[in-house]
Amino acid sequence: MNALAGNYTTADGRKIGGVMMEMKNITLKFGGVTAISDISFDIHEGEIRAIIGPNGAGKSSMLNVISGFYHPQEGEVWFRGKKRPPMKPYEVARQGVARTFQNIALFDGMSTLDNIMTGRLTHMKAPMWRQALWWGGAEAEEVVNRRQVEKIIDFLEIQHIRKTPVGRLPYGLKKRVELARALAAEPKLLLLDEPMAGMNVEEKEDMSRFILDVNDEFGTTIALIEHDMGVVMDLSDRVVVMDYGRKIGDGTPDEVRKNQDVIDAYLGVEH
Amino acid sequence: MLNDIFIAPFADMIAAPDFLLQVLWEGLVSGILYALIALGLVLIFRSSRIFNFAQGIMVVFAALTLVGLYQMGLPAWVSVAATLAVMFALAWSIERVVLRPLVGQPDIILFMATIGITLFLIGFGEIIFGGETKQMITAELGIPTGSITLEPWGGLLILEEKDITIVIVAGLLVAGLLAFLGKTRMGRAIRALGDDHQAAMSVGISLQTIWVLVWFIAGMIALVTGVAWGARAGVSFALEVIAYKALPVLMLGGLESISGAIIGGLMIGMLEKLFEIYWGQPLLGGNTETWFAFVLALIVLLFRPQGLFGEKIIERV
Ligand SMILES: Nc1ncnc2c1ncn2[C@@H]1O[C@H](COP(=O)(O)OP(=O)(O)O)[C@@H](O)[C@H]1O
Ligand SMILES: [Mg+2]
């Protein structure tokens, strides 16, 4: 099977669509540091795509390029067949790309429910004065948004912390709320930066299950960064391997595992 | 002496409840304006971590613009609309020229930038409108100037219609802002932005749009305050000091609490009036309103470092 050729079917029988997002020859520099060096890869519709590599390899930077937080000096980003002009993060979000952060970014003063509700902001369309007066389409819209949020709360099994200010939650639950907020946007593409970092085995299993279920039930395309090789191999359809800002491997987990450059890069790294 | 401090004032209050009501009413009128200004400061602080030193001068600038436009021959209500447009242009320019280039700089730099805005607006305002005191166009705006006399408990309570109008308009503005913050997309975005910029951007919030918006809200508040205060004292650069009344409000209510700003504002307005009338004038020769609020805020902070309404936030490390 040649995964790069277009539509394909995974080993577990899921149909993967055409190219959703394509990164072409991306180079990103911070002063003298080259975080990403001439990297190209693509993400297909419906796929779970992993980016792996040692610390400082440039994985988060790549996710930040996709989500508009960083702007590469060179290269092009293509989304659904169109070249994307340089965009601000909010514009990318409004295109249907949601994300989580390596160092959790939540609204600490707000409850779990309110946090997740902010994920619906891009879906609130009623004119402002109607929203303020709670009138016309605004109320109906709010009901729809609520229902969607409740669905996600059930799905991620966080009913018991609905009203808790997220600042008080333990780390593992914070990660889950952050995922919930991203899901609330009903994204076409979901970007997860180390969703399982710092979790214990049980929490990791839960999170893996959620990621698979999201992909399966909502058909959401997912790009994720993960350190735990075992997890990556289980979850992902295809893997990009980065090291020192370069791409050193790209393919199915099996292909990547056998790649000599990848093996070398991972020797001596703590895994 | 002890009698003068602890007993006589309360005896006076009970003996003449109509006068007590009068004092509280006057305090409420000031208080609601303090609350409005504090609200403007809180919104700006929450969304951009800037303490807006220019809030006071924006009050003057808005009032001067309104009067100036009217004197140039525009009808009163058209002048109001045009002033709002000017305040919007100001908000837009501040975002474009000051905030955007300075984003990511230390907070103190941004604070200093607002001092720069203050100085600029003073100079700019004087060039265009001159430095002399102007009359607020109170009657022209249709604000009634008579008074209503009530007789609670057979006593006397005089409510100026001007003040009633101020309380109603300011109250409506506060209610409108609360509805806006609580229910609208932009309002939610403002609240979210206060907590985490990165997260806010990731859910589709545009920092720039929100900044223009909150500075415009601050401008709107400045206009209402300017009209209200100008109607009592005339429009001059001295009006600027009213914004500094919001400082103790923020010390009490916290820089980030919307309800704190409102409750704190009303409380300070009423308490400073009570203190002035029942303690300040008989015991201290009066004029205590200039400093009482600060002392009150300091005392409260002594016992409640997180302010009256602040939640004690325990950082997880
Ligand atoms: N905002 C930034 N400013 C300066 N350097 C950065 C920034 N973000 C990332 N880098 C640098 O880019 C390189 C890659 O970092 P990162 O993308 O976070 O790696 P990874 O996520 O793979 O651990 C590192 O050398 C890091 O120091
Ligand atoms: Mg990283």
Coordinates of N, CA, C and O in Angstrom, one line a residue, chain B residues 113-217:
Chain B
A113 N 2.8 53.7 28.3 CA 2.2 54.1 27.0 C 0.9 54.8 27.2 O 0.5 55.8 26.5
T114 N 0.1 54.3 28.2 CA -1.2 55.0 28.4 C -1.0 56.4 29.0 O -1.8 57.2 28.8
I115 N 0.1 56.5 29.7 CA 0.4 57.9 30.2 C 0.7 58.8 29.0 O 0.3 59.9 28.9
G116 N 1.4 58.2 28.0 CA 1.7 58.9 26.8 C 0.4 59.3 26.1 O 0.2 60.4 25.6
I117 N -0.6 58.4 26.0 CA -1.9 58.6 25.4 C -2.6 59.8 26.2 O -3.1 60.7 25.6
T118 N -2.4 59.8 27.5 CA -3.0 60.9 28.3 C -2.5 62.2 27.9 O -3.2 63.2 27.6
L119 N -1.1 62.3 27.9 CA -0.5 63.6 27.5 C -0.9 64.0 26.1 O -1.1 65.2 25.9
F120 N -0.9 63.0 25.2 CA -1.3 63.4 23.9 C -2.7 63.9 23.8 O -3.0 65.0 23.2
L121 N -3.6 63.3 24.5 CA -5.0 63.7 24.4 C -5.2 65.1 25.1 O -6.0 65.9 24.6
I122 N -4.4 65.4 26.1 CA -4.5 66.7 26.8 C -4.0 67.8 25.7 O -4.7 68.8 25.5
G123 N -2.9 67.5 25.1 CA -2.4 68.5 24.1 C -3.3 68.6 23.0 O -3.7 69.7 22.6
F124 N -3.7 67.5 22.4 CA -4.6 67.5 21.2 C -5.9 68.2 21.6 O -6.4 69.0 20.8
G125 N -6.5 67.9 22.7 CA -7.8 68.5 23.1 C -7.7 70.0 23.3 O -8.5 70.7 22.8
E126 N -6.5 70.4 23.8 CA -6.4 71.9 24.0 C -6.2 72.6 22.7 O -6.8 73.7 22.5
I127 N -5.5 72.0 21.7 CA -5.3 72.6 20.4 C -6.7 72.8 19.8 O -7.0 73.8 19.2
I128 N -7.5 71.7 19.8 CA -8.8 71.8 19.1 C -9.8 72.6 19.8 O -10.5 73.4 19.2
F129 N -10.0 72.3 21.1 CA -11.1 72.9 21.8 C -10.7 74.0 22.7 O -11.6 74.6 23.3
G130 N -9.5 74.3 22.9 CA -9.1 75.3 23.8 C -9.1 74.8 25.3 O -9.7 73.8 25.6
G131 N -8.5 75.6 26.2 CA -8.4 75.1 27.6 C -9.5 75.6 28.5 O -9.6 75.1 29.6
E132 N -10.3 76.5 28.1 CA -11.3 77.1 29.1 C -12.5 76.2 29.3 O -12.8 75.3 28.5
T133 N -13.1 76.4 30.5 CA -14.2 75.6 30.9 C -15.4 75.8 30.0 O -15.7 76.9 29.7
K134 N -16.1 74.7 29.7 CA -17.3 74.9 28.8 C -18.5 74.4 29.5 O -18.4 73.6 30.5
Q135 N -19.6 74.8 29.0 CA -20.9 74.4 29.6 C -21.3 73.1 28.9 O -21.3 73.0 27.7
M136 N -21.7 72.1 29.7 CA -22.3 70.9 29.1 C -23.6 71.2 28.5 O -24.4 72.0 29.0
I137 N -23.9 70.6 27.4 CA -25.2 70.9 26.7 C -26.3 70.0 27.3 O -27.0 69.3 26.6
T138 N -26.5 70.2 28.6 CA -27.5 69.4 29.3 C -28.9 69.5 28.8 O -29.5 68.5 28.4
A139 N -29.4 70.7 28.7 CA -30.8 70.9 28.3 C -31.0 70.5 26.9 O -32.0 69.9 26.5
E140 N -30.0 70.8 26.0 CA -30.0 70.5 24.6 C -30.2 69.0 24.4 O -30.8 68.6 23.4
L141 N -29.6 68.2 25.3 CA -29.7 66.8 25.1 C -31.1 66.3 25.6 O -31.3 65.1 25.6
G142 N -31.9 67.2 26.1 CA -33.2 66.8 26.6 C -33.1 66.2 28.0 O -34.1 65.6 28.5
I143 N -32.0 66.5 28.7 CA -32.0 66.1 30.1 C -32.7 67.1 31.0 O -32.4 68.3 30.9
P144 N -33.7 66.6 31.7 CA -34.5 67.6 32.5 C -33.7 68.2 33.6 O -32.8 67.5 34.2
T145 N -33.9 69.4 33.9 CA -33.1 70.1 34.9 C -33.9 70.5 36.2 O -33.3 71.2 37.0
G146 N -35.1 70.1 36.2 CA -35.9 70.5 37.4 C -35.6 69.6 38.6 O -34.5 68.9 38.6
S147 N -36.4 69.6 39.6 CA -36.2 68.7 40.7 C -37.5 68.2 41.2 O -38.6 68.8 41.1
I148 N -37.5 67.0 41.9 CA -38.6 66.4 42.4 C -38.5 66.4 43.9 O -37.5 66.1 44.5
T149 N -39.6 66.8 44.6 CA -39.5 66.9 46.1 C -40.4 65.8 46.6 O -41.6 65.7 46.3
L150 N -39.8 65.0 47.5 CA -40.6 63.9 48.2 C -40.6 64.2 49.7 O -39.8 65.0 50.2
E151 N -41.5 63.6 50.3 CA -41.6 63.9 51.8 C -41.7 62.6 52.6 O -42.7 62.2 53.2
P152 N -40.6 61.8 52.6 CA -40.6 60.6 53.3 C -40.6 60.9 54.8 O -39.9 61.8 55.3
W153 N -41.4 60.1 55.6 CA -41.6 60.3 57.0 C -41.9 61.8 57.4 O -41.4 62.3 58.4
G154 N -42.6 62.4 56.5 CA -42.9 63.8 56.8 C -41.7 64.8 56.6 O -41.8 65.9 56.9
G155 N -40.6 64.2 56.2 CA -39.4 65.0 56.0 C -39.3 65.6 54.6 O -40.3 65.8 53.9
L156 N -38.1 65.8 54.1 CA -37.9 66.4 52.8 C -36.7 65.7 52.0 O -35.7 65.4 52.6
L157 N -37.0 65.3 50.8 CA -36.0 64.6 50.0 C -36.1 65.3 48.6 O -37.1 65.2 47.9
I158 N -35.0 65.9 48.2 CA -35.0 66.6 46.9 C -34.2 65.8 45.9 O -33.0 65.5 46.1
L159 N -34.8 65.3 44.8 CA -34.1 64.6 43.8 C -34.0 65.4 42.6 O -35.0 65.8 42.0
E160 N -32.8 65.8 42.1 CA -32.7 66.5 40.9 C -33.0 65.6 39.7 O -32.5 64.5 39.7
E161 N -33.7 66.1 38.8 CA -34.1 65.2 37.6 C -32.9 64.9 36.8 O -32.8 63.8 36.2
K162 N -31.9 65.8 36.8 CA -30.6 65.5 36.2 C -30.0 64.3 36.8 O -29.5 63.4 36.0
D163 N -30.0 64.2 38.1 CA -29.3 63.1 38.8 C -30.1 61.8 38.5 O -29.5 60.7 38.3
I164 N -31.4 61.9 38.5 CA -32.3 60.7 38.2 C -31.9 60.2 36.8 O -31.7 59.0 36.6
T165 N -31.8 61.1 35.9 CA -31.5 60.7 34.5 C -30.1 60.0 34.5 O -29.9 59.0 33.9
I166 N -29.1 60.6 35.2 CA -27.8 60.0 35.3 C -27.9 58.5 35.8 O -27.3 57.6 35.2
V167 N -28.6 58.4 36.9 CA -28.7 57.1 37.5 C -29.4 56.1 36.5 O -28.9 54.9 36.4
I168 N -30.4 56.5 35.9 CA -31.1 55.6 34.9 C -30.2 55.3 33.8 O -30.0 54.1 33.4
V169 N -29.6 56.3 33.2 CA -28.8 56.0 32.0 C -27.6 55.1 32.4 O -27.3 54.1 31.7
A170 N -26.9 55.5 33.5 CA -25.7 54.7 33.9 C -26.2 53.3 34.2 O -25.5 52.3 33.9
G171 N -27.3 53.2 34.9 CA -27.8 51.9 35.3 C -28.1 51.0 34.1 O -27.7 49.9 34.0
L172 N -28.7 51.7 33.1 CA -29.0 50.9 31.8 C -27.7 50.5 31.1 O -27.6 49.4 30.6
L173 N -26.7 51.4 31.2 CA -25.4 51.1 30.5 C -24.8 49.9 31.2 O -24.3 49.0 30.6
V174 N -24.8 49.9 32.6 CA -24.2 48.8 33.3 C -25.0 47.5 33.0 O -24.4 46.5 32.7
A175 N -26.3 47.6 33.0 CA -27.1 46.4 32.7 C -26.8 45.9 31.3 O -26.6 44.7 31.1
G176 N -26.7 46.9 30.4 CA -26.4 46.5 29.0 C -25.0 45.8 28.9 O -24.9 44.8 28.2
L177 N -24.1 46.4 29.6 CA -22.7 45.8 29.5 C -22.7 44.4 30.1 O -22.1 43.5 29.6
L178 N -23.5 44.2 31.2 CA -23.5 42.9 31.8 C -24.1 41.9 30.9 O -23.7 40.8 30.8
A179 N -25.2 42.3 30.2 CA -25.9 41.4 29.3 C -24.9 41.1 28.1 O -24.8 39.9 27.7
F180 N -24.2 42.1 27.7 CA -23.3 41.9 26.6 C -22.1 41.0 27.0 O -21.8 40.0 26.3
L181 N -21.6 41.1 28.2 CA -20.5 40.3 28.7 C -20.9 38.9 28.9 O -20.2 37.9 28.7
G182 N -22.2 38.8 29.5 CA -22.6 37.4 29.9 C -23.1 36.6 28.8 O -23.0 35.4 28.8
K183 N -23.7 37.2 27.7 CA -24.4 36.4 26.8 C -23.9 36.4 25.3 O -24.2 35.5 24.6
T184 N -23.2 37.5 25.0 CA -22.8 37.6 23.6 C -21.5 36.9 23.3 O -20.7 36.7 24.2
R185 N -21.3 36.6 22.1 CA -20.0 36.0 21.6 C -18.8 36.9 22.0 O -17.9 36.4 22.6
M186 N -18.9 38.2 21.7 CA -17.8 39.1 22.0 C -17.6 39.2 23.5 O -16.5 39.3 24.0
G187 N -18.7 39.2 24.3 CA -18.6 39.4 25.7 C -17.9 38.2 26.3 O -17.0 38.3 27.1
R188 N -18.3 37.0 25.9 CA -17.6 35.8 26.3 C -16.2 35.8 26.0 O -15.3 35.4 26.7
A189 N -15.9 36.3 24.8 CA -14.5 36.4 24.3 C -13.7 37.3 25.2 O -12.6 37.0 25.5
I190 N -14.3 38.4 25.6 CA -13.6 39.4 26.5 C -13.3 38.7 27.8 O -12.1 38.8 28.3
R191 N -14.2 38.0 28.3 CA -14.0 37.3 29.6 C -12.9 36.3 29.4 O -12.0 36.1 30.3
A192 N -12.9 35.5 28.3 CA -12.0 34.5 28.1 C -10.6 35.1 28.0 O -9.6 34.6 28.6
L193 N -10.5 36.1 27.2 CA -9.2 36.7 26.9 C -8.5 37.1 28.1 O -7.2 37.1 28.2
G194 N -9.2 37.5 29.2 CA -8.6 37.9 30.4 C -7.8 36.8 31.0 O -6.8 37.0 31.7
D195 N -8.2 35.6 30.8 CA -7.6 34.4 31.4 C -6.4 33.9 30.7 O -5.4 33.5 31.3
D196 N -6.4 33.8 29.4 CA -5.3 33.2 28.7 C -5.4 33.6 27.2 O -6.3 33.2 26.5
H197 N -4.4 34.3 26.8 CA -4.4 34.8 25.4 C -4.3 33.7 24.4 O -5.0 33.7 23.4
Q198 N -3.3 32.8 24.6 CA -3.1 31.7 23.7 C -4.4 30.9 23.5 O -4.8 30.6 22.4
A199 N -5.0 30.5 24.6 CA -6.2 29.7 24.6 C -7.3 30.5 23.8 O -8.0 29.9 23.0
A200 N -7.4 31.8 24.1 CA -8.4 32.6 23.4 C -8.2 32.6 21.9 O -9.2 32.4 21.2
M201 N -7.0 32.8 21.5 CA -6.7 32.8 20.1 C -7.1 31.4 19.4 O -7.6 31.3 18.3
S202 N -6.8 30.4 20.2 CA -7.1 29.0 19.6 C -8.5 28.7 19.5 O -8.9 27.8 18.7
V203 N -9.4 29.4 20.2 CA -10.8 29.2 20.0 C -11.4 30.2 19.0 O -12.7 30.4 19.0
G204 N -10.6 31.0 18.3 CA -11.1 31.8 17.3 C -11.3 33.3 17.7 O -12.1 34.0 17.0
I205 N -10.7 33.7 18.8 CA -10.9 35.1 19.2 C -9.8 35.9 18.7 O -8.6 35.6 18.8
S206 N -10.2 37.1 18.1 CA -9.1 38.0 17.6 C -8.8 39.0 18.6 O -9.6 39.8 19.0
L207 N -7.5 39.0 19.0 CA -7.1 39.9 20.1 C -7.4 41.4 19.6 O -7.9 42.2 20.4
Q208 N -7.1 41.7 18.4 CA -7.2 43.0 17.9 C -8.6 43.5 18.0 O -8.9 44.6 18.5
T209 N -9.6 42.7 17.5 CA -11.0 43.1 17.5 C -11.4 43.4 19.0 O -12.1 44.4 19.2
I210 N -11.0 42.5 19.9 CA -11.4 42.6 21.3 C -10.9 43.9 21.9 O -11.5 44.6 22.6
W211 N -9.6 44.2 21.5 CA -9.0 45.4 22.1 C -9.7 46.6 21.6 O -10.0 47.5 22.4
V212 N -10.0 46.7 20.3 CA -10.7 47.9 19.8 C -12.0 48.0 20.6 O -12.4 49.0 21.0
L213 N -12.7 46.8 20.7 CA -14.0 46.8 21.3 C -13.9 47.3 22.8 O -14.7 48.2 23.2
V214 N -13.0 46.8 23.6 CA -13.0 47.2 25.0 C -12.6 48.7 25.1 O -13.1 49.4 26.0
W215 N -11.7 49.1 24.3 CA -11.3 50.6 24.3 C -12.5 51.4 23.9 O -12.7 52.5 24.4
F216 N -13.3 50.9 23.0 CA -14.5 51.7 22.6 C -15.5 51.7 23.7 O -16.1 52.7 24.0
I217 N -15.7 50.6 24.4 CA -16.6 50.5 25.5 C -16.1 51.6 26.6 O -16.9 52.3 27.1

